[in-house]
XYZ file of N, CA and C in Angstrom:
378
model
N 0.842 -1.169 0.000
C 0.000 0.000 0.000
C 0.887 1.231 0.000
N 0.735 2.044 -1.016
C 1.514 3.262 -1.126
C 0.743 4.452 -0.588
N 1.241 5.643 -0.859
C 0.572 6.845 -0.381
C 0.782 7.984 -1.371
N -0.256 8.790 -1.542
C -0.183 10.004 -2.344
C -0.082 11.167 -1.368
N 0.967 11.957 -1.496
C 1.194 13.107 -0.620
C 0.907 14.376 -1.418
N 0.028 15.204 -0.882
C -0.354 16.460 -1.525
C -0.147 17.582 -0.517
N 0.384 18.705 -0.958
C 0.610 19.845 -0.082
C -0.654 20.157 0.712
N -0.519 20.227 2.040
C -1.634 20.600 2.903
C -2.613 19.487 3.218
N -2.354 18.277 2.728
C -3.242 17.139 2.965
C -2.393 15.997 3.508
N -2.938 15.281 4.496
C -2.227 14.103 5.007
C -2.093 13.069 3.913
N -1.236 12.073 4.100
C -1.058 11.059 3.054
C -2.352 10.294 2.781
N -2.601 10.025 1.517
C -3.768 9.253 1.086
C -3.266 7.855 0.748
N -3.686 6.861 1.534
C -3.240 5.484 1.322
C -3.937 4.897 0.098
N -3.134 4.433 -0.852
C -3.652 3.884 -2.109
C -2.807 2.673 -2.490
N -3.454 1.653 -3.023
C -2.770 0.489 -3.566
C -1.736 0.948 -4.591
N -0.566 0.320 -4.609
C 0.525 0.732 -5.500
C 0.115 0.806 -6.970
N -0.624 -0.187 -7.456
C -1.010 -0.180 -8.873
C -1.915 1.006 -9.186
N -2.907 1.254 -8.337
C -3.790 2.407 -8.540
C -3.021 3.703 -8.386
N -2.145 3.776 -7.387
C -1.330 4.976 -7.176
C -0.500 5.305 -8.408
N 0.101 4.299 -9.018
C 0.901 4.506 -10.224
C 0.047 5.137 -11.334
N -1.160 4.647 -11.508
C -2.044 5.163 -12.555
C -2.571 6.558 -12.210
N -3.014 6.766 -10.978
C -3.525 8.081 -10.550
C -2.426 9.128 -10.645
N -1.250 8.795 -10.155
C -0.116 9.726 -10.178
C 0.246 10.102 -11.613
N 0.230 9.129 -12.511
C 0.525 9.386 -13.925
C -0.453 10.402 -14.505
N -1.739 10.218 -14.221
C -2.768 11.126 -14.747
C -2.637 12.519 -14.133
N -2.482 12.594 -12.823
C -2.377 13.887 -12.147
C -1.156 14.657 -12.636
N -0.023 13.996 -12.747
C 1.194 14.667 -13.209
C 1.048 15.127 -14.657
N 0.429 14.324 -15.491
C 0.210 14.725 -16.896
C -0.640 15.997 -16.951
N -1.690 16.061 -16.131
C -2.541 17.255 -16.099
C -1.763 18.472 -15.596
N -1.028 18.309 -14.499
C -0.313 19.438 -13.922
C 0.821 19.932 -14.820
N 1.461 19.022 -15.546
C 2.516 19.436 -16.486
C 1.962 20.339 -17.585
N 0.703 20.090 -17.948
C 0.046 20.904 -18.979
C -0.625 22.138 -18.396
N -0.365 22.393 -17.097
C -0.973 23.534 -16.392
C -2.490 23.431 -16.362
N -3.003 22.188 -16.305
C -4.440 21.940 -16.221
C -4.765 21.478 -14.805
N -5.665 22.161 -14.110
C -6.037 21.717 -12.762
C -6.853 20.437 -12.819
N -6.929 19.758 -11.684
C -7.714 18.527 -11.608
C -8.391 18.469 -10.242
N -9.646 18.025 -10.244
C -10.401 17.819 -9.018
C -10.265 16.351 -8.636
N -9.776 16.093 -7.435
C -9.523 14.727 -6.971
C -10.343 14.474 -5.711
N -11.009 13.321 -5.648
C -11.769 12.963 -4.454
C -11.392 11.563 -3.989
N -11.595 11.307 -2.693
C -11.337 10.000 -2.100
C -12.115 9.918 -0.798
N -12.222 8.721 -0.262
C -12.846 8.508 1.038
C -11.738 8.237 2.046
N -11.714 9.023 3.128
C -10.641 8.864 4.116
C -10.908 7.689 5.061
N -9.997 7.472 5.998
C -10.099 6.337 6.917
C -11.348 6.399 7.797
N -11.876 7.599 8.027
C -13.076 7.759 8.844
C -14.356 7.613 8.027
N -14.210 7.353 6.719
C -15.371 7.196 5.850
C -15.916 8.502 5.298
N -15.201 9.600 5.507
C -15.614 10.907 5.011
C -15.075 11.128 3.601
N -15.935 11.657 2.741
C -15.487 11.959 1.386
C -14.696 13.257 1.405
N -13.530 13.246 0.794
C -12.640 14.408 0.738
C -12.458 14.830 -0.721
N -12.362 16.116 -0.949
C -12.152 16.673 -2.285
C -10.995 17.668 -2.216
N -10.191 17.695 -3.256
C -9.139 18.699 -3.351
C -9.016 19.134 -4.814
N -8.831 20.424 -4.993
C -8.622 20.996 -6.323
C -7.125 21.200 -6.477
N -6.513 20.450 -7.380
C -5.069 20.517 -7.587
C -4.765 21.483 -8.720
N -3.969 22.496 -8.418
C -3.602 23.489 -9.413
C -2.096 23.645 -9.511
N -1.672 24.786 -10.047
C -0.258 25.057 -10.333
C 0.684 24.940 -9.135
N 0.268 25.437 -7.981
C 1.198 25.577 -6.862
C 1.037 24.479 -5.817
N 0.691 23.294 -6.265
C 0.527 22.161 -5.368
C 1.666 21.180 -5.595
N 2.214 20.694 -4.507
C 3.250 19.670 -4.596
C 2.597 18.306 -4.423
N 2.868 17.402 -5.353
C 2.297 16.062 -5.312
C 3.443 15.058 -5.351
N 3.394 14.097 -4.425
C 4.456 13.094 -4.353
C 3.822 11.718 -4.157
N 4.322 10.731 -4.876
C 3.861 9.350 -4.730
C 4.913 8.567 -3.959
N 4.451 7.831 -2.964
C 5.334 6.977 -2.170
C 4.857 5.538 -2.341
N 5.649 4.740 -3.045
C 5.269 3.362 -3.346
C 5.833 2.411 -2.300
N 5.040 1.415 -1.947
C 5.464 0.403 -0.991
C 6.466 -0.552 -1.639
N 6.256 -0.841 -2.920
C 7.107 -1.784 -3.644
C 7.975 -1.042 -4.655
N 9.163 -1.557 -4.889
C 10.035 -0.954 -5.897
C 9.746 -1.498 -7.285
N 8.988 -2.595 -7.348
C 8.662 -3.226 -8.631
C 7.209 -2.899 -8.987
N 7.014 -2.342 -10.187
C 5.669 -2.042 -10.659
C 5.478 -2.665 -12.028
N 4.267 -3.143 -12.257
C 3.936 -3.735 -13.547
C 3.685 -2.660 -14.589
N 3.456 -3.068 -15.817
C 3.166 -2.097 -16.870
C 1.832 -1.409 -16.611
N 1.717 -0.178 -17.063
C 0.465 0.558 -16.898
C -0.560 0.059 -17.904
N -1.797 0.032 -17.472
C -2.930 -0.379 -18.306
C -3.428 0.846 -19.074
N -3.194 0.866 -20.376
C -3.526 2.027 -21.209
C -5.028 2.350 -21.187
N -5.871 1.322 -21.227
C -7.318 1.565 -21.223
C -7.756 2.181 -19.886
N -7.185 1.714 -18.791
C -7.506 2.277 -17.479
C -7.013 3.717 -17.392
N -5.802 3.986 -17.892
C -5.289 5.363 -17.911
C -6.209 6.280 -18.704
N -6.706 5.799 -19.839
C -7.621 6.604 -20.656
C -8.893 6.952 -19.880
N -9.470 5.968 -19.168
C -10.684 6.227 -18.383
C -10.401 7.180 -17.224
N -9.251 7.027 -16.597
C -8.872 7.937 -15.518
C -8.695 9.359 -16.042
N -8.119 9.501 -17.229
C -7.922 10.830 -17.816
C -9.257 11.463 -18.186
N -10.187 10.672 -18.707
C -11.528 11.202 -19.011
C -12.165 11.733 -17.726
N -12.030 10.973 -16.644
C -12.568 11.413 -15.354
C -11.881 12.694 -14.887
N -10.568 12.757 -15.011
C -9.820 13.942 -14.593
C -10.214 15.175 -15.401
N -10.626 14.973 -16.636
C -11.039 16.082 -17.494
C -12.504 16.472 -17.290
N -13.246 15.696 -16.525
C -14.671 15.954 -16.344
C -14.918 16.977 -15.237
N -16.136 17.531 -15.205
C -16.516 18.461 -14.149
C -16.575 17.775 -12.790
N -16.856 16.479 -12.760
C -16.949 15.728 -11.503
C -15.576 15.386 -10.936
N -14.566 15.419 -11.762
C -13.220 15.121 -11.313
C -12.938 13.632 -11.221
N -11.773 13.316 -10.731
C -11.293 11.946 -10.624
C -11.522 11.436 -9.209
N -12.253 10.345 -9.085
C -12.553 9.751 -7.790
C -11.687 8.512 -7.565
N -10.854 8.550 -6.532
C -10.020 7.396 -6.199
C -10.918 6.226 -5.804
N -11.974 6.509 -5.038
C -12.902 5.450 -4.602
C -13.553 4.772 -5.797
N -14.005 5.560 -6.775
C -14.636 4.989 -7.970
C -13.621 4.246 -8.825
N -12.378 4.717 -8.856
C -11.336 4.033 -9.634
C -11.092 2.632 -9.099
N -11.212 2.463 -7.788
C -11.042 1.143 -7.184
C -12.194 0.233 -7.600
N -13.410 0.737 -7.464
C -14.612 -0.048 -7.770
C -14.719 -0.351 -9.265
N -14.375 0.629 -10.102
C -14.573 0.521 -11.544
C -13.347 0.021 -12.296
N -12.377 -0.530 -11.608
C -11.111 -0.941 -12.217
C -11.302 -1.846 -13.436
N -12.138 -2.857 -13.324
C -12.287 -3.832 -14.398
C -13.551 -3.638 -15.214
N -14.119 -2.459 -15.155
C -15.324 -2.192 -15.940
C -14.998 -1.148 -17.008
N -16.011 -0.737 -17.729
C -15.829 0.321 -18.730
C -16.307 1.662 -18.201
N -16.587 1.719 -16.910
C -17.102 2.938 -16.300
C -15.994 3.971 -16.126
N -16.384 5.225 -16.210
C -15.455 6.332 -15.988
C -15.429 6.612 -14.484
N -14.263 6.575 -13.842
C -14.194 6.706 -12.386
C -14.299 8.142 -11.873
N -15.510 8.700 -11.967
C -15.764 10.009 -11.374
C -16.546 9.778 -10.091
N -17.328 10.729 -9.668
C -18.091 10.614 -8.430
C -18.845 9.293 -8.406
N -18.553 8.437 -7.436
C -19.067 7.068 -7.402
C -20.536 6.977 -7.008
N -21.200 8.078 -6.720
C -22.612 8.029 -6.336
C -23.543 8.083 -7.542
N -23.010 8.306 -8.717
C -23.846 8.403 -9.907
C -23.435 7.375 -10.937
N -24.254 7.211 -11.961
C -24.010 6.224 -13.006
C -23.062 6.815 -14.044
N -21.961 6.128 -14.322
C -20.948 6.658 -15.240
C -20.627 5.689 -16.368
N -21.630 5.045 -16.914
C -21.350 4.143 -18.023
C -20.903 4.953 -19.235
N -19.988 4.389 -19.971
C -19.511 5.046 -21.175
C -20.616 4.961 -22.225
N -21.022 6.098 -22.722
C -22.083 6.132 -23.718
C -21.603 6.906 -24.942
N -22.037 6.440 -26.082
C -21.707 7.159 -27.317
C -22.681 8.314 -27.462
N -22.192 9.454 -27.876
C -23.046 10.617 -28.098
C -23.387 10.710 -29.573
N -24.612 11.050 -29.827
C -25.037 11.236 -31.195
C -24.539 12.581 -31.691
N -24.003 12.603 -32.904
C -23.532 13.860 -33.475
C -24.569 14.467 -34.407
N -25.705 13.752 -34.568
C -26.754 14.278 -35.433
C -27.521 15.376 -34.713
N -27.961 16.362 -35.468
C -28.778 17.428 -34.899
C -30.168 16.857 -34.577
N -30.704 17.238 -33.438
C -32.025 16.781 -33.050
C -33.058 17.716 -33.655
N -34.235 17.183 -33.996
C -35.286 18.040 -34.544
C -35.623 19.168 -33.577
N -35.761 20.365 -34.102
C -36.123 21.511 -33.284
C -34.952 22.130 -32.550
N -33.744 21.651 -32.781
C -32.565 22.208 -32.114
C -31.560 22.650 -33.168
N -30.844 23.698 -32.825
C -29.818 24.174 -33.730
C -28.560 23.329 -33.552
N -27.895 23.036 -34.636
C -26.624 22.318 -34.535
C -25.497 23.307 -34.584
N -24.390 22.956 -33.939
C -23.241 23.858 -33.889
C -22.438 23.765 -35.152
């Protein structure tokens, strides 16, 4: 079990494999100067949210020195969540690891759906 360290927040205990993927996504966003909303459930069962921006220090502490290859499909879903208004949910990422769901706020339904690009009757198309 590793830990994600964020300026002003106590360590967030996360499984090494998930930590590797979450850290990859967060660092990619911050390198591009893009903020990210991150949520998790703490040890007391309270949901915590943090808005990560330019002046935040983020550090990953891994329990193991050996890590497997990153799962590209999981990284893609995590990035979609990080780019969403709901942000990236660590709790949902754990639950949705082997599904096609986007790991945002775990209280709502996040199935991947295709959007129609056709204009609907009575609506203007862009």
